[in-house]
Each structure stands twice: as C-alpha cells, then as structure tokens.
Amino acid sequence: MKKSEFEKWSARAAQWSAQYMDTLDERPVRAQTQPGDIAKLIDSVPPESGESMETILKDFENIIPDGMTHWQHPRFFAYFQSNAAPASMIAEQLATTLAAQCMLWQTSPAATELETCMIDWLRQSVGLSKEFKGVLQDTASSATLSAILTMRERALNWRGNVEGLSGQPRVRIYASSRTHSSIDKAMWIAGLGQDNLVKIPTDEHFALDEHALEKAIADDRAAGYLPAGIVICVGGTSMGATDRVANVCKIAKQENLYTHVDAAWAGSAMICEELRTLWDGVDEADSLVLNPHKWLGASMECSAHFIKDPTVLVKTLAIQPEYLKTHGQDGLVNYSEWGIQLGRRFRALKLWFLIRAYGLDGLRTRIRHHIQWSEKLCKRLRSEPDFEIVTDPILSLFTFRYVPQHIADHDELNLQLVNAINDDGRIYLTQSEHDGKRVIRFVSGQFDMEEKDVDIAFEAITDIAKLVLPTT
Ligand SMILES: *Cc1c(COP(=O)(O)O)cnc(C)c1O
C-alpha cells in the first residue's frame, strides 16, 4: 500500500470510528444476532488475490458492527465495563504503527521506560506505597497466574520449575468463596489443581472469614500440605465482595504466605482518595492487580500488576536465570521476564495518552459520577413496590430482584426479565446468583455515560417488568 493510500484509508477508518461513537446510543447495546448469522456472511475460503480496501471496508461496515455487543455504549451496564477512551484509541493506533515488540529493554527502550513510568504514575494515582514496582500485563487473568506461579515456586523453593510437581508436597492457595474464576483457572494452569484452592467461606459482609482462614491453614499444615499464598478479593465480580485486606495480610505475614490482591475492577476507583477505605491495609500485600482497561478508560488489554519484590516474580518467570545477576542493578528491565508472554505489546502508550488527555481529576469526576448515578438508580428501584435491592451498592455495583407478590417462581421471572431487557436493546444487564437466588446486576462505568442514561435504565427496567408479568 502506497503512503497516499494509507493516509486515505486510515482517514476513512477514523471517520467511520468518529461517526460510530457519535451514533452509538442509537444502536441496541447487546448484539441482536443469532449464533452463526455472521459466519454465514464470511467467504468460506480465503481469496487468492488481493481485494480493494474499498470492498474490505464496505464489508466491515455491513457485517461487523451489527454483530457486535457495543461495549462503549453509554447504557452498557453488564459485566464490568471495558472502556476505550478516544485518547487511548489514538495511542493504540500509533503503537500498532510502531509495531513495537516490547519483550526486552533493548527491543523497545522507550516502551520499556514509559511502562516503568506509567506503572509509577498509576501507583501514585491509586495511593499505593513507593515500595511497589510493576508491569503491564494483558489481563488480570495473566497477572493472577503469574502471582500464583510465584506463590508456588516461592513455597517450593524454586524446585517446581525444574523438577515438576510430582513428588513435591501439595501446594495450597486460599481465597474467599467469592473470588473470580480466573483464580480457579490459574490453579489449573499452574498445575496445582482445583482441589488445592481452598475456598474460605465469607461472613455477613461478604468478606473472607479470617477465623476460618486460620483454621484451614492450620489443618492443612497438620495434614502435610504446603500453604503457599492467599488471593485477596477487592470488588468481586458478582456483587463487589471485598475482604478485609489488612486482617488477611496480617495472617499471611504470620504464616509466611504470599498475598495477591485481585482488584481488577475496583482498583481503578482508588484514584479517588475517599474510596480507599475499601482496600485499607493494601500496602502490606505482596502483589496486586487492577485493570485500567475496565473502569479507567484504557482500551483492552491493559492490566497493571504491582509487585513489592519483583525478584521473586522474575526468579519464577525469567527463562534466562543468568540475567538475574544484573537484575535491578544496571537499571535495565526486561518486562518479558515479569509475565507469561515473551512478545509483548506497547501498552504504556495508551495510559500515557489517557492520563494526560483527561487528567486524574477528569478521570475521578467520571468515577464519582458513575457511583452517584448507580446509587440514584438503586434508590429509585428500592422505592418501587415490586423490586427489592438484594445487595447495596459497592462502588457502582448493586444487585436487585423483581419480586411481585403473586408470582411463585421469582428466579424464572427474573431470568425472563433480564432476557427481555437485553432483547429490547435500550440497556444491557447481566444476571448473577446471590445466596441461591437469581439476581440482576447493575454496574455503571462507561467512560462517557451521562445521568440520563441511568434514568433510561430505570424506565427500561420498570416498563419491561410490567410486560413480562404473567397476566393470570
Ligand atoms: C474482570 C475481572 C477479572 C478478570 O479480568 P481479565 O482482565 O479479563 O482477565 C478478575 N477478577 C476480577 C475481580 C474481575 O473483575
């Protein structure tokens, strides 16, 4: 492609993107397609000769957007938001242009150094202690896997990587029953096995029960297991469950266990100082993950993994042990040794653009609004006769249930309601389960949403609730 053509087509793509953002709220939030609808429209064999960009872009416009769930839609209230603030999109385009491969300092010095700086910007922004260093991983799943591998190797005195796990004591990891499935998956991939993830019950505040944790560790030691680490939950996915970080870290210190805090979603909100009570004591943790690609506005994939002592992580994951000898001494960092991947994208650029374009204050204002607007909706639903709030807002997340009295099966009714809401298209919600009951989750956090969007959510929920009510 000639330079002039590149200019033309990338301008066309930018034009399309601007128009897409501008008209997003006219689209249904969740894709309204059936499985297989899109695949049917794609040629079953690849072309032998090149096609024109005109044709390719036209097919993109005709086929792809209608088959997408629109994560940047201002009324996306499902899962946790995955934002792509415009400034971060522009940075992504430039990072792709540079085709940066950021495995070693040498392969992309500016990317490596910017990554170190951006991790420190983030550290300051969320108020973590100076002791934390860090790395940008693709996802929280990878950061958590890295942390669990570190727990394993630290407990086995780095024999696991060399000898394998057979013949070693059984390594045990502890987490509350409300932690994310990425912890279970990390156990599988780390070769530790699901059975060695000890799920500790939670109390009436949905926090890990510390007495049960202490007992589980003592029982495991007595039975010959090898306790290695604790994953601490701050802002769980289903309803925002949060452990008492300070208490759990204290137990971990007494037991010489490594701690990893999963604050994938809630961590971004810690840029607001008044919210930091949520993770009181966090400076005592060894490792922590938060996803700027969720609430903060960096586009996928951008997960900040903070580590107190990178040496244990690097000792676990660096494939060239001789490099360790100079690690940290000459100021050279090779970030591929801090995670799973060898080849790595240039993720720091989008954070640099994002934080500078909006400023911490601009980002804080958004998060404070999201929380305030969720609380407003929660209050309105609470005062509706046929609705109950099941769990109160934790940051911008709460769960509710539709409970008209004359209906016997509320679980079924709530499933019908959430499906009907998503078919309607004005808003997008997901369901969850709480204490054996089906509930509907609401979480706000789309980067450019406005107060009117939660008002529309209220109308959509209450209108559609009337429609799904059986008439008899
Ligand atoms: C989203 C989320 C994850 C998984 O994050 P990925 O970046 O998609 O791997 C893990 N834990 C919590 C609490 C989350 O909210």
mmCIF file with all atom_site columns, N, CA, C and O in Angstrom, residues 134-159:
data_model
loop_
_atom_site.group_PDB
_atom_site.id
_atom_site.type_symbol
_atom_site.label_atom_id
_atom_site.label_alt_id
_atom_site.label_comp_id
_atom_site.label_asym_id
_atom_site.label_entity_id
_atom_site.label_seq_id
_atom_site.pdbx_PDB_ins_code
_atom_site.Cartn_x
_atom_site.Cartn_y
_atom_site.Cartn_z
_atom_site.occupancy
_atom_site.B_iso_or_equiv
_atom_site.pdbx_formal_charge
_atom_site.auth_seq_id
_atom_site.auth_comp_id
_atom_site.auth_asym_id
_atom_site.auth_atom_id
_atom_site.pdbx_PDB_model_num
ATOM 1   N N  . GLY A 1 134 ? 6.160  -2.584  39.178 1.00 0.00 ? 134 GLY A N  1
ATOM 2   C CA . GLY A 1 134 ? 5.096  -3.269  38.459 1.00 0.00 ? 134 GLY A CA 1
ATOM 3   C C  . GLY A 1 134 ? 5.324  -3.418  36.977 1.00 0.00 ? 134 GLY A C  1
ATOM 4   O O  . GLY A 1 134 ? 6.365  -3.011  36.445 1.00 0.00 ? 134 GLY A O  1
ATOM 5   N N  . VAL A 1 135 ? 4.304  -3.989  36.335 1.00 0.00 ? 135 VAL A N  1
ATOM 6   C CA . VAL A 1 135 ? 4.383  -4.332  34.922 1.00 0.00 ? 135 VAL A CA 1
ATOM 7   C C  . VAL A 1 135 ? 2.962  -4.273  34.364 1.00 0.00 ? 135 VAL A C  1
ATOM 8   O O  . VAL A 1 135 ? 2.003  -4.444  35.109 1.00 0.00 ? 135 VAL A O  1
ATOM 9   N N  . LEU A 1 136 ? 2.851  -3.982  33.076 1.00 0.00 ? 136 LEU A N  1
ATOM 10  C CA . LEU A 1 136 ? 1.529  -4.003  32.445 1.00 0.00 ? 136 LEU A CA 1
ATOM 11  C C  . LEU A 1 136 ? 1.330  -5.355  31.771 1.00 0.00 ? 136 LEU A C  1
ATOM 12  O O  . LEU A 1 136 ? 2.026  -5.676  30.810 1.00 0.00 ? 136 LEU A O  1
ATOM 13  N N  . GLN A 1 137 ? 0.415  -6.123  32.306 1.00 0.00 ? 137 GLN A N  1
ATOM 14  C CA . GLN A 1 137 ? 0.099  -7.417  31.705 1.00 0.00 ? 137 GLN A CA 1
ATOM 15  C C  . GLN A 1 137 ? -1.090 -7.235  30.752 1.00 0.00 ? 137 GLN A C  1
ATOM 16  O O  . GLN A 1 137 ? -1.733 -6.186  30.751 1.00 0.00 ? 137 GLN A O  1
ATOM 17  N N  . ASP A 1 138 ? -1.378 -8.269  29.972 1.00 0.00 ? 138 ASP A N  1
ATOM 18  C CA . ASP A 1 138 ? -2.537 -8.168  29.076 1.00 0.00 ? 138 ASP A CA 1
ATOM 19  C C  . ASP A 1 138 ? -3.844 -8.124  29.880 1.00 0.00 ? 138 ASP A C  1
ATOM 20  O O  . ASP A 1 138 ? -4.688 -7.269  29.676 1.00 0.00 ? 138 ASP A O  1
ATOM 21  N N  . THR A 1 139 ? -4.003 -9.069  30.794 1.00 0.00 ? 139 THR A N  1
ATOM 22  C CA . THR A 1 139 ? -5.259 -9.173  31.540 1.00 0.00 ? 139 THR A CA 1
ATOM 23  C C  . THR A 1 139 ? -4.972 -9.511  33.007 1.00 0.00 ? 139 THR A C  1
ATOM 24  O O  . THR A 1 139 ? -3.862 -9.945  33.344 1.00 0.00 ? 139 THR A O  1
ATOM 25  N N  . ALA A 1 140 ? -5.991 -9.353  33.829 1.00 0.00 ? 140 ALA A N  1
ATOM 26  C CA . ALA A 1 140 ? -5.871 -9.746  35.238 1.00 0.00 ? 140 ALA A CA 1
ATOM 27  C C  . ALA A 1 140 ? -5.636 -11.250 35.346 1.00 0.00 ? 140 ALA A C  1
ATOM 28  O O  . ALA A 1 140 ? -4.939 -11.711 36.244 1.00 0.00 ? 140 ALA A O  1
ATOM 29  N N  . SER A 1 141 ? -6.207 -12.000 34.422 1.00 0.00 ? 141 SER A N  1
ATOM 30  C CA . SER A 1 141 ? -6.003 -13.456 34.453 1.00 0.00 ? 141 SER A CA 1
ATOM 31  C C  . SER A 1 141 ? -4.514 -13.788 34.389 1.00 0.00 ? 141 SER A C  1
ATOM 32  O O  . SER A 1 141 ? -4.035 -14.663 35.113 1.00 0.00 ? 141 SER A O  1
ATOM 33  N N  . SER A 1 142 ? -3.786 -13.088 33.526 1.00 0.00 ? 142 SER A N  1
ATOM 34  C CA . SER A 1 142 ? -2.338 -13.350 33.399 1.00 0.00 ? 142 SER A CA 1
ATOM 35  C C  . SER A 1 142 ? -1.585 -12.895 34.637 1.00 0.00 ? 142 SER A C  1
ATOM 36  O O  . SER A 1 142 ? -0.638 -13.548 35.075 1.00 0.00 ? 142 SER A O  1
ATOM 37  N N  . ALA A 1 143 ? -1.984 -11.750 35.192 1.00 0.00 ? 143 ALA A N  1
ATOM 38  C CA . ALA A 1 143 ? -1.314 -11.251 36.390 1.00 0.00 ? 143 ALA A CA 1
ATOM 39  C C  . ALA A 1 143 ? -1.527 -12.225 37.543 1.00 0.00 ? 143 ALA A C  1
ATOM 40  O O  . ALA A 1 143 ? -0.598 -12.549 38.290 1.00 0.00 ? 143 ALA A O  1
ATOM 41  N N  . THR A 1 144 ? -2.758 -12.710 37.679 1.00 0.00 ? 144 THR A N  1
ATOM 42  C CA . THR A 1 144 ? -3.068 -13.645 38.756 1.00 0.00 ? 144 THR A CA 1
ATOM 43  C C  . THR A 1 144 ? -2.330 -14.969 38.553 1.00 0.00 ? 144 THR A C  1
ATOM 44  O O  . THR A 1 144 ? -1.800 -15.546 39.505 1.00 0.00 ? 144 THR A O  1
ATOM 45  N N  . LEU A 1 145 ? -2.261 -15.427 37.311 1.00 0.00 ? 145 LEU A N  1
ATOM 46  C CA . LEU A 1 145 ? -1.495 -16.648 37.035 1.00 0.00 ? 145 LEU A CA 1
ATOM 47  C C  . LEU A 1 145 ? -0.024 -16.445 37.423 1.00 0.00 ? 145 LEU A C  1
ATOM 48  O O  . LEU A 1 145 ? 0.584  -17.301 38.065 1.00 0.00 ? 145 LEU A O  1
ATOM 49  N N  . SER A 1 146 ? 0.530  -15.294 37.051 1.00 0.00 ? 146 SER A N  1
ATOM 50  C CA . SER A 1 146 ? 1.924  -15.011 37.409 1.00 0.00 ? 146 SER A CA 1
ATOM 51  C C  . SER A 1 146 ? 2.097  -15.028 38.928 1.00 0.00 ? 146 SER A C  1
ATOM 52  O O  . SER A 1 146 ? 3.089  -15.549 39.442 1.00 0.00 ? 146 SER A O  1
ATOM 53  N N  . ALA A 1 147 ? 1.129  -14.460 39.633 1.00 0.00 ? 147 ALA A N  1
ATOM 54  C CA . ALA A 1 147 ? 1.222  -14.405 41.102 1.00 0.00 ? 147 ALA A CA 1
ATOM 55  C C  . ALA A 1 147 ? 1.120  -15.804 41.700 1.00 0.00 ? 147 ALA A C  1
ATOM 56  O O  . ALA A 1 147 ? 1.841  -16.135 42.644 1.00 0.00 ? 147 ALA A O  1
ATOM 57  N N  . ILE A 1 148 ? 0.244  -16.633 41.146 1.00 0.00 ? 148 ILE A N  1
ATOM 58  C CA . ILE A 1 148 ? 0.073  -17.983 41.708 1.00 0.00 ? 148 ILE A CA 1
ATOM 59  C C  . ILE A 1 148 ? 1.298  -18.841 41.402 1.00 0.00 ? 148 ILE A C  1
ATOM 60  O O  . ILE A 1 148 ? 1.740  -19.641 42.230 1.00 0.00 ? 148 ILE A O  1
ATOM 61  N N  . LEU A 1 149 ? 1.878  -18.643 40.232 1.00 0.00 ? 149 LEU A N  1
ATOM 62  C CA . LEU A 1 149 ? 3.139  -19.353 39.933 1.00 0.00 ? 149 LEU A CA 1
ATOM 63  C C  . LEU A 1 149 ? 4.228  -18.911 40.911 1.00 0.00 ? 149 LEU A C  1
ATOM 64  O O  . LEU A 1 149 ? 5.027  -19.726 41.383 1.00 0.00 ? 149 LEU A O  1
ATOM 65  N N  . THR A 1 150 ? 4.232  -17.616 41.230 1.00 0.00 ? 150 THR A N  1
ATOM 66  C CA . THR A 1 150 ? 5.212  -17.101 42.187 1.00 0.00 ? 150 THR A CA 1
ATOM 67  C C  . THR A 1 150 ? 4.998  -17.724 43.569 1.00 0.00 ? 150 THR A C  1
ATOM 68  O O  . THR A 1 150 ? 5.960  -18.129 44.233 1.00 0.00 ? 150 THR A O  1
ATOM 69  N N  . MET A 1 151 ? 3.731  -17.803 43.983 1.00 0.00 ? 151 MET A N  1
ATOM 70  C CA . MET A 1 151 ? 3.420  -18.442 45.281 1.00 0.00 ? 151 MET A CA 1
ATOM 71  C C  . MET A 1 151 ? 3.937  -19.876 45.283 1.00 0.00 ? 151 MET A C  1
ATOM 72  O O  . MET A 1 151 ? 4.542  -20.334 46.253 1.00 0.00 ? 151 MET A O  1
ATOM 73  N N  . ARG A 1 152 ? 3.672  -20.589 44.176 1.00 0.00 ? 152 ARG A N  1
ATOM 74  C CA . ARG A 1 152 ? 4.073  -21.997 44.074 1.00 0.00 ? 152 ARG A CA 1
ATOM 75  C C  . ARG A 1 152 ? 5.584  -22.137 44.188 1.00 0.00 ? 152 ARG A C  1
ATOM 76  O O  . ARG A 1 152 ? 6.105  -22.907 44.999 1.00 0.00 ? 152 ARG A O  1
ATOM 77  N N  . GLU A 1 153 ? 6.295  -21.360 43.373 1.00 0.00 ? 153 GLU A N  1
ATOM 78  C CA . GLU A 1 153 ? 7.756  -21.518 43.321 1.00 0.00 ? 153 GLU A CA 1
ATOM 79  C C  . GLU A 1 153 ? 8.430  -21.047 44.612 1.00 0.00 ? 153 GLU A C  1
ATOM 80  O O  . GLU A 1 153 ? 9.403  -21.645 45.068 1.00 0.00 ? 153 GLU A O  1
ATOM 81  N N  . ARG A 1 154 ? 7.884  -19.994 45.184 1.00 0.00 ? 154 ARG A N  1
ATOM 82  C CA . ARG A 1 154 ? 8.450  -19.493 46.442 1.00 0.00 ? 154 ARG A CA 1
ATOM 83  C C  . ARG A 1 154 ? 8.299  -20.557 47.533 1.00 0.00 ? 154 ARG A C  1
ATOM 84  O O  . ARG A 1 154 ? 9.232  -20.842 48.280 1.00 0.00 ? 154 ARG A O  1
ATOM 85  N N  . ALA A 1 155 ? 7.118  -21.190 47.576 1.00 0.00 ? 155 ALA A N  1
ATOM 86  C CA . ALA A 1 155 ? 6.874  -22.210 48.605 1.00 0.00 ? 155 ALA A CA 1
ATOM 87  C C  . ALA A 1 155 ? 7.728  -23.458 48.367 1.00 0.00 ? 155 ALA A C  1
ATOM 88  O O  . ALA A 1 155 ? 8.147  -24.127 49.304 1.00 0.00 ? 155 ALA A O  1
ATOM 89  N N  . LEU A 1 156 ? 7.969  -23.770 47.086 1.00 0.00 ? 156 LEU A N  1
ATOM 90  C CA . LEU A 1 156 ? 8.748  -24.980 46.754 1.00 0.00 ? 156 LEU A CA 1
ATOM 91  C C  . LEU A 1 156 ? 10.242 -24.670 46.628 1.00 0.00 ? 156 LEU A C  1
ATOM 92  O O  . LEU A 1 156 ? 11.009 -25.509 46.158 1.00 0.00 ? 156 LEU A O  1
ATOM 93  N N  . ASN A 1 157 ? 10.610 -23.465 47.043 1.00 0.00 ? 157 ASN A N  1
ATOM 94  C CA . ASN A 1 157 ? 12.000 -23.028 46.915 1.00 0.00 ? 157 ASN A CA 1
ATOM 95  C C  . ASN A 1 157 ? 12.523 -23.193 45.478 1.00 0.00 ? 157 ASN A C  1
ATOM 96  O O  . ASN A 1 157 ? 13.631 -23.668 45.251 1.00 0.00 ? 157 ASN A O  1
ATOM 97  N N  . TRP A 1 158 ? 11.693 -22.826 44.538 1.00 0.00 ? 158 TRP A N  1
ATOM 98  C CA . TRP A 1 158 ? 12.007 -22.812 43.111 1.00 0.00 ? 158 TRP A CA 1
ATOM 99  C C  . TRP A 1 158 ? 12.380 -24.199 42.558 1.00 0.00 ? 158 TRP A C  1
ATOM 100 O O  . TRP A 1 158 ? 13.100 -24.308 41.591 1.00 0.00 ? 158 TRP A O  1
ATOM 101 N N  . ARG A 1 159 ? 11.815 -25.239 43.154 1.00 0.00 ? 159 ARG A N  1
ATOM 102 C CA . ARG A 1 159 ? 12.058 -26.574 42.604 1.00 0.00 ? 159 ARG A CA 1
ATOM 103 C C  . ARG A 1 159 ? 11.018 -26.962 41.557 1.00 0.00 ? 159 ARG A C  1
ATOM 104 O O  . ARG A 1 159 ? 11.272 -27.820 40.721 1.00 0.00 ? 159 ARG A O  1
#
